[in-house]
Coordinates of C-alpha atoms in Angstrom, one line a residue:
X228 CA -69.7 162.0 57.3
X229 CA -68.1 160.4 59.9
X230 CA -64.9 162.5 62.1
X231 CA -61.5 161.1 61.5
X232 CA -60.8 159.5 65.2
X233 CA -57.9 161.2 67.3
X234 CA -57.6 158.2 69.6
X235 CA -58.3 154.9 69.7
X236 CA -59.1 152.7 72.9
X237 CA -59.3 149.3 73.1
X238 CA -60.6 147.6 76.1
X239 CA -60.1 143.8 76.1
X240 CA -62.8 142.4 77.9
X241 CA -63.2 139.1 80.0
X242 CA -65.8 138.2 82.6
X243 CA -65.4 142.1 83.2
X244 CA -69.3 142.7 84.8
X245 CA -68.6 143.9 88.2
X246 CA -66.1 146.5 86.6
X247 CA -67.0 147.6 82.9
X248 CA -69.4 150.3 83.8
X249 CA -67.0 151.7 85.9
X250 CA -64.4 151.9 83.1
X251 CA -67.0 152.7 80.1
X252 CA -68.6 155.4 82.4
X253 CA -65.1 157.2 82.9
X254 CA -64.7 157.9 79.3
X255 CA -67.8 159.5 79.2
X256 CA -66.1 163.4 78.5
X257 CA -68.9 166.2 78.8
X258 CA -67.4 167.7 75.4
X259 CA -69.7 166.3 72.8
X260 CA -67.5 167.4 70.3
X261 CA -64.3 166.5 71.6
X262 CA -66.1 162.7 72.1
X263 CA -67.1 162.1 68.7
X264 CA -63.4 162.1 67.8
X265 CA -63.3 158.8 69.9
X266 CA -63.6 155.3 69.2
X267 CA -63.5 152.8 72.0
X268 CA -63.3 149.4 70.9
X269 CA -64.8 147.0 73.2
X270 CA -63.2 143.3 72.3
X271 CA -65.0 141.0 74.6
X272 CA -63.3 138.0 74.7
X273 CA -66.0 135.1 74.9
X274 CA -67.3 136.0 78.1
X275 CA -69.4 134.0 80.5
X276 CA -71.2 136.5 82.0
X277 CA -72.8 139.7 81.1
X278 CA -69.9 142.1 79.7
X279 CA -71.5 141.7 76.4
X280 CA -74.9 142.5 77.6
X281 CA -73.7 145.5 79.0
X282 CA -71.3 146.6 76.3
X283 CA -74.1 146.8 73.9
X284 CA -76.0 148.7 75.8
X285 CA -73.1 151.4 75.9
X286 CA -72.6 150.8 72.3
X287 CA -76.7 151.1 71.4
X288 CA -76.4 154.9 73.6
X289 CA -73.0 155.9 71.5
X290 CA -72.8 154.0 68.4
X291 CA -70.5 156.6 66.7
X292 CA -68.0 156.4 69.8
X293 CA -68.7 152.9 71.5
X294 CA -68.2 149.6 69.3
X295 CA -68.6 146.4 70.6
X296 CA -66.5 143.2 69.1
X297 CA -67.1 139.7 70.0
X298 CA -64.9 137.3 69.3
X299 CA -63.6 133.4 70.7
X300 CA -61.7 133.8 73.7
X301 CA -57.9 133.9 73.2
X302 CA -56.8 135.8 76.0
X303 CA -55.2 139.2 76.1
X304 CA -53.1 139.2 73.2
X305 CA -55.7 138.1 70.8
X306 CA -57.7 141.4 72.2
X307 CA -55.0 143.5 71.3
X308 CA -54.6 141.9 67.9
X309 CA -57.9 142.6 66.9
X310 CA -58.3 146.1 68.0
X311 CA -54.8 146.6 65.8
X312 CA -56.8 145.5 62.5
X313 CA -59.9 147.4 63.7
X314 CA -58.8 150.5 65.0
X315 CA -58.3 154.0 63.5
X316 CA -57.6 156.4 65.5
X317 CA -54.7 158.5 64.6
X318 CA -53.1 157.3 68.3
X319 CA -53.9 153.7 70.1
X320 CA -53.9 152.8 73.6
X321 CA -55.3 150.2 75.8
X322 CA -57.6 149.9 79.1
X323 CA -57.9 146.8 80.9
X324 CA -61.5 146.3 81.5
X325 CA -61.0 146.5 85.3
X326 CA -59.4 149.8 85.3
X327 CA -60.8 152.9 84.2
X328 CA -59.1 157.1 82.8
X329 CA -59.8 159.9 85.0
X330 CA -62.7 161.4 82.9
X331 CA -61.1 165.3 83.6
X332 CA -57.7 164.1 82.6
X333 CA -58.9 162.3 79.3
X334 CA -60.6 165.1 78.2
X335 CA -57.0 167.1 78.8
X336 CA -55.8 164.6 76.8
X337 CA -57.8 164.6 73.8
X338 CA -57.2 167.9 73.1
X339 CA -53.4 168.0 73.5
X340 CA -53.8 165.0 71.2
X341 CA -54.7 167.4 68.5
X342 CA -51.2 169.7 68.6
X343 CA -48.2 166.7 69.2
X344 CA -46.8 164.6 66.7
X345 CA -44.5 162.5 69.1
X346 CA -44.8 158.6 68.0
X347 CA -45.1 157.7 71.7
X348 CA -46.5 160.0 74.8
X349 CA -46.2 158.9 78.3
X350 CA -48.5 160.0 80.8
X351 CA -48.5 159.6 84.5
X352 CA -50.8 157.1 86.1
X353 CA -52.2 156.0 89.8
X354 CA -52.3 152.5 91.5
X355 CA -55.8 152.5 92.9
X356 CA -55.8 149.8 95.4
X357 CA -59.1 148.1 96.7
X358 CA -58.7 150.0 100.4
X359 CA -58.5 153.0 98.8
X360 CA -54.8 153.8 98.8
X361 CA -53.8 155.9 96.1
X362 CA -50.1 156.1 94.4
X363 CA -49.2 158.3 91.6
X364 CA -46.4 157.1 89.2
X365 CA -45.2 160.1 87.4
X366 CA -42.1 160.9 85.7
X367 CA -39.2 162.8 87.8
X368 CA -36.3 163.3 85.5
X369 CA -37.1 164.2 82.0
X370 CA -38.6 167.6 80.8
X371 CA -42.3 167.5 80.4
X372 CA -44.0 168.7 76.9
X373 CA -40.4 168.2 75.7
X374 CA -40.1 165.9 72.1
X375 CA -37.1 163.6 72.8
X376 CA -35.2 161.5 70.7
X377 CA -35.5 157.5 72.3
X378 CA -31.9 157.4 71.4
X379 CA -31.2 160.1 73.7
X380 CA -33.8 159.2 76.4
X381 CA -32.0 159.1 80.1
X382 CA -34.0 158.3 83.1
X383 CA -33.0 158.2 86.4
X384 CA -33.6 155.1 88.6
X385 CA -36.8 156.1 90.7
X386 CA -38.2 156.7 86.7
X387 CA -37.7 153.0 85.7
X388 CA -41.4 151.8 86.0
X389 CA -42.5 155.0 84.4
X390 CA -42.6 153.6 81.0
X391 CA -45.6 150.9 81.0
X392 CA -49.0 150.1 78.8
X393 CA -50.6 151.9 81.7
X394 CA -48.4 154.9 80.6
X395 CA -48.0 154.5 76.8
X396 CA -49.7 156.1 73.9
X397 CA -48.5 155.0 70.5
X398 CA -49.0 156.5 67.2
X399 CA -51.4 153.7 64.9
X400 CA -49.3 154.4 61.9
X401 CA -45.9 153.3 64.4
X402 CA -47.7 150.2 65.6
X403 CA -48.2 149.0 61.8
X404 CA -45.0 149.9 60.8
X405 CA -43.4 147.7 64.0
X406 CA -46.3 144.9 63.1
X407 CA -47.3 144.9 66.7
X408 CA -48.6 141.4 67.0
X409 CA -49.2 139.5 70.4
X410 CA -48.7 136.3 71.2
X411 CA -52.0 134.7 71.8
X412 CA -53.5 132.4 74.5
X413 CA -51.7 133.5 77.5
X414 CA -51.1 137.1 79.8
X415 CA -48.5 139.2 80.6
X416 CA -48.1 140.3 76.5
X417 CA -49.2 143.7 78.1
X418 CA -45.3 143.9 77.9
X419 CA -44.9 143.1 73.9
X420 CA -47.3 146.0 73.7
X421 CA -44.4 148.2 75.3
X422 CA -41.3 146.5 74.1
X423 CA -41.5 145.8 70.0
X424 CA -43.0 149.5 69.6
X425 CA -40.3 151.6 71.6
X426 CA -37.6 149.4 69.7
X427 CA -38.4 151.2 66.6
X428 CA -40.0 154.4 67.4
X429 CA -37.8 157.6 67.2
X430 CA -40.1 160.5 69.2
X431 CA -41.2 160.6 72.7
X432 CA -43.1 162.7 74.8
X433 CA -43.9 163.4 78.3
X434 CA -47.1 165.0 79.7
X435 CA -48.1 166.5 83.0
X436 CA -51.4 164.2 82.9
X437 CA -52.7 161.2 85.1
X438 CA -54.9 159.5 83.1
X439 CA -54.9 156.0 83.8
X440 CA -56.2 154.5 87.0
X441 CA -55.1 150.9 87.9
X442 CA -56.9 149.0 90.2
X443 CA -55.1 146.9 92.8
X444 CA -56.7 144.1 94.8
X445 CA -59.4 142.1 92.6
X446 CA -59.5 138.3 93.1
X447 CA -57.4 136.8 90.4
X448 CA -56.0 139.5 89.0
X449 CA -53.2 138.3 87.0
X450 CA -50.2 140.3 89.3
X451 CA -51.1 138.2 91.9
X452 CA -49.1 135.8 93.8
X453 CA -51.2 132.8 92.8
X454 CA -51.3 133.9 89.4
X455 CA -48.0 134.5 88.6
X456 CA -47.3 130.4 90.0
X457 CA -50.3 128.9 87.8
X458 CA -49.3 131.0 84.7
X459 CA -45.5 130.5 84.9
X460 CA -45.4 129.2 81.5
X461 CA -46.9 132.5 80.1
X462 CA -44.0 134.3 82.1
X463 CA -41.4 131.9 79.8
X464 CA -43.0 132.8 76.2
X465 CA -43.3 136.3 76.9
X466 CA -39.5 136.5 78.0
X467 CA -38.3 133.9 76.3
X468 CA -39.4 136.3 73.4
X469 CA -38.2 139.6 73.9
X470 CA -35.4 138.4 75.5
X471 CA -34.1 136.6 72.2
X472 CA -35.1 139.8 70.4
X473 CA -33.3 141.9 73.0
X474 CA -29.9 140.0 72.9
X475 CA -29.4 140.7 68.9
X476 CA -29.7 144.5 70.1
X477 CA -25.8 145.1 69.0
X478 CA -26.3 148.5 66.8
X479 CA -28.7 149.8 68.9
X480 CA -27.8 153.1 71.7
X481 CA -27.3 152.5 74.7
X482 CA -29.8 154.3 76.3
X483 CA -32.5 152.6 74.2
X484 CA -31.0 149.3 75.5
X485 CA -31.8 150.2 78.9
X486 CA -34.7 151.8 78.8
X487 CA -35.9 147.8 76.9
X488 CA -33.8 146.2 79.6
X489 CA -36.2 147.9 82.3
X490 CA -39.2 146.3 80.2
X491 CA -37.4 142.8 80.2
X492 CA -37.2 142.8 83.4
X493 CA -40.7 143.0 84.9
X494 CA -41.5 139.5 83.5
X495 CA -38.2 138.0 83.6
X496 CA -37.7 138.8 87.7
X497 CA -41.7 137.3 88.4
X498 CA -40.1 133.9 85.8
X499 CA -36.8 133.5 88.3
X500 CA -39.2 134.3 91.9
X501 CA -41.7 131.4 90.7
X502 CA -38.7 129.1 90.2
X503 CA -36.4 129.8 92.7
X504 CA -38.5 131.2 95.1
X505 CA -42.5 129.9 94.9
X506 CA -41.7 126.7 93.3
X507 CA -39.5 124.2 91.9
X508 CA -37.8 125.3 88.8
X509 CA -39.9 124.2 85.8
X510 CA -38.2 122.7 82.5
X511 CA -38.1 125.3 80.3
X512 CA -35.8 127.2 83.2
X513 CA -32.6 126.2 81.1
X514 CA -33.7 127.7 78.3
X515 CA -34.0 130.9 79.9
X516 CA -30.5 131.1 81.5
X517 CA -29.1 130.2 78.4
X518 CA -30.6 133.3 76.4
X519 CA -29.7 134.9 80.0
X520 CA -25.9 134.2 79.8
X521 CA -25.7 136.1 76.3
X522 CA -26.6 139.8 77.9
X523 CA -24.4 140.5 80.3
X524 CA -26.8 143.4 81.4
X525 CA -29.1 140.9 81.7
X526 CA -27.4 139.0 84.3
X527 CA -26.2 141.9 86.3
X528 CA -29.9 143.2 86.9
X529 CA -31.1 139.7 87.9
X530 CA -28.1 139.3 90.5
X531 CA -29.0 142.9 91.7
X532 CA -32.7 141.7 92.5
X533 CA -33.5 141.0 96.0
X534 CA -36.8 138.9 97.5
X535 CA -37.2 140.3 100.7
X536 CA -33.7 141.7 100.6
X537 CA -32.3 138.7 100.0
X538 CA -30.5 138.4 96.3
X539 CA -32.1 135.0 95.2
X540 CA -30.8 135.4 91.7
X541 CA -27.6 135.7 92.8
X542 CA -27.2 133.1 95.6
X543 CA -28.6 130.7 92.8
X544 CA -25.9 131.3 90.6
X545 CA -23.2 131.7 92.6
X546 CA -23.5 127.8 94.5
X547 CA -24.1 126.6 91.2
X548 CA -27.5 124.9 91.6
X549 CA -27.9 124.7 88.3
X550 CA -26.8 121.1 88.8
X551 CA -29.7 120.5 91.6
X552 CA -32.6 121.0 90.1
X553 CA -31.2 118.8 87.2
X554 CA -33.4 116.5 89.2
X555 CA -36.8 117.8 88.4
X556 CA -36.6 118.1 84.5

């Protein structure tokens, strides 16, 4: 009889052969009976080169922990969406194929999984960066191992990029209930995974654990520069959509509305710095300073947002070259 899974993890997979080891191997807990009550879902996304070979292999060694989809590529999203209809784990989270769980914090993990009830638990994480400069992102301000209501959630400022997939734990049950369902065929929907659940859920809690471990610096990674210019349009849809959700937000407290806003933000700021900074502005820039001029939040965070200490946003806005770049649409 198969164990009722604690946690799922779901590890969308593309062209990932230099780094999946490295991730697979870190989830590797030296409990064996804490490590049956995991499933990792492996969704390779029509790769080119061997992630599939190699996540069988893992999956042929643990085939009650380790299963391996493989599916059409359709970019992130689609990963996500298939690991919701597969997984069931009583809590879901995801690992980018690149990055990898400290194997001594996970195993912390899993067992405090088996005592909370909280629909969403936040857990420090570290920016791992390809010279070997480590940065911990942990939370400052709210009481650790404490439940909190969302509603009553308040963060201080040097918290705001606490709350982020690499952070975020969600109950299954919550994620059906919301209908957590990404857009497919572009990035950056990392974001949906944060934004549509914490609009409904009521409990959160924080623990004293750094689990995940992002890795900073691979060629083409999609927080690149270069990236952000080519996939510009991916930037729009993903803000363009939670942006529209965000601005019917009327009955909703206040401090749930910010804590959303500082999600909104992260691809909203990189959409405005590709056309007012990288680039000329593209044509569907209009339509996102329309659904801008509804939240006045909204507009006062992107005229507070600096490029090299200089407020772009703002300078945009205020000489009104809306008109100018008329020209290029």
């Amino acid at each position: 009889m198969k164990k009722q899974k604690i946690l799922s993890i779901i590890i969308p997979t593309y062209n990932m052969q230099d780094y999946l080891c490295r991730c697979l191997d870190s989830l590797l807990i030296q409990n064996a009976t804490l490590f049956e009550f995991l499933e990792i879902l492996v969704i390779n996304d029509g790769s080119k080169d061997e992630s599939l070979r190699i996540a069988k292999e893992y999956e042929n060694k643990y085939p009650e922990v380790i299963r391996v989809i493989d599916k059409k590529n359709g970019n992130y999203g689609s990963c996500v969406n298939r690991g919701l209809k597969e997984a069931t784990g009583k809590y879901f989270r995801l690992l980018d194929a690149d990055d990898w769980f400290d194997t001594t914090a996970l195993e912390q993990f899993l067992n405090i999984l088996f005592k909370v009830e909280a629909e969403v638990l936040c857990t420090s994480y570290a920016l791992r960066y390809n010279n070997g400069k480590c940065v911990v992102i942990k939370n400052h301000s709210v009481d650790l191992n404490k439940v909190f209501s969302i509603d009553q959630l308040s963060m201080k400022k040097e918290d705001e990029g606490v709350l982020c997939m690499h952070s975020l734990t969600f109950k299954l049950d919550l994620l059906k209930r919301v209908g957590l369902q990404h857009q497919e065929g572009i990035s950056y929907t990392d974001i949906e995974y944060c934004f549509f659940p914490l609009l409904k859920a009521h409990s959160i809690q924080f623990l004293n654990i750094c689990l995940y471990q992002y890795f900073i610096g691979r060629v083409g990674q999609t927080v690149s520069r270069i990236s952000y210019i080519n996939s510009r349009k991916h930037l729009y849809l993903v803000s363009k959509r939670i942006i529209a959700e965000y601005v019917l937000l009327s009955d909703l407290f206040d401090l749930r509305k910010k804590l959303l806003l500082n999600l909104i933000m992260f691809p909203l700021y990189r959409y405005y710095l590709v056309n007012l900074v990288f680039s000329k502005p593209d044509s569907d820039f209009c339509e996102i300073e329309q659904l801008v001029k509804k939240s006045p939040q909204i507009i006062n965070r992107l005229n507070n947002s600096t490029y090299k200490k200089i407020p772009f946003v703002k300078i945009w806005h205020s000489l009104n070259f809306r008109l100018s770049f008329l020209r290029f649409i």
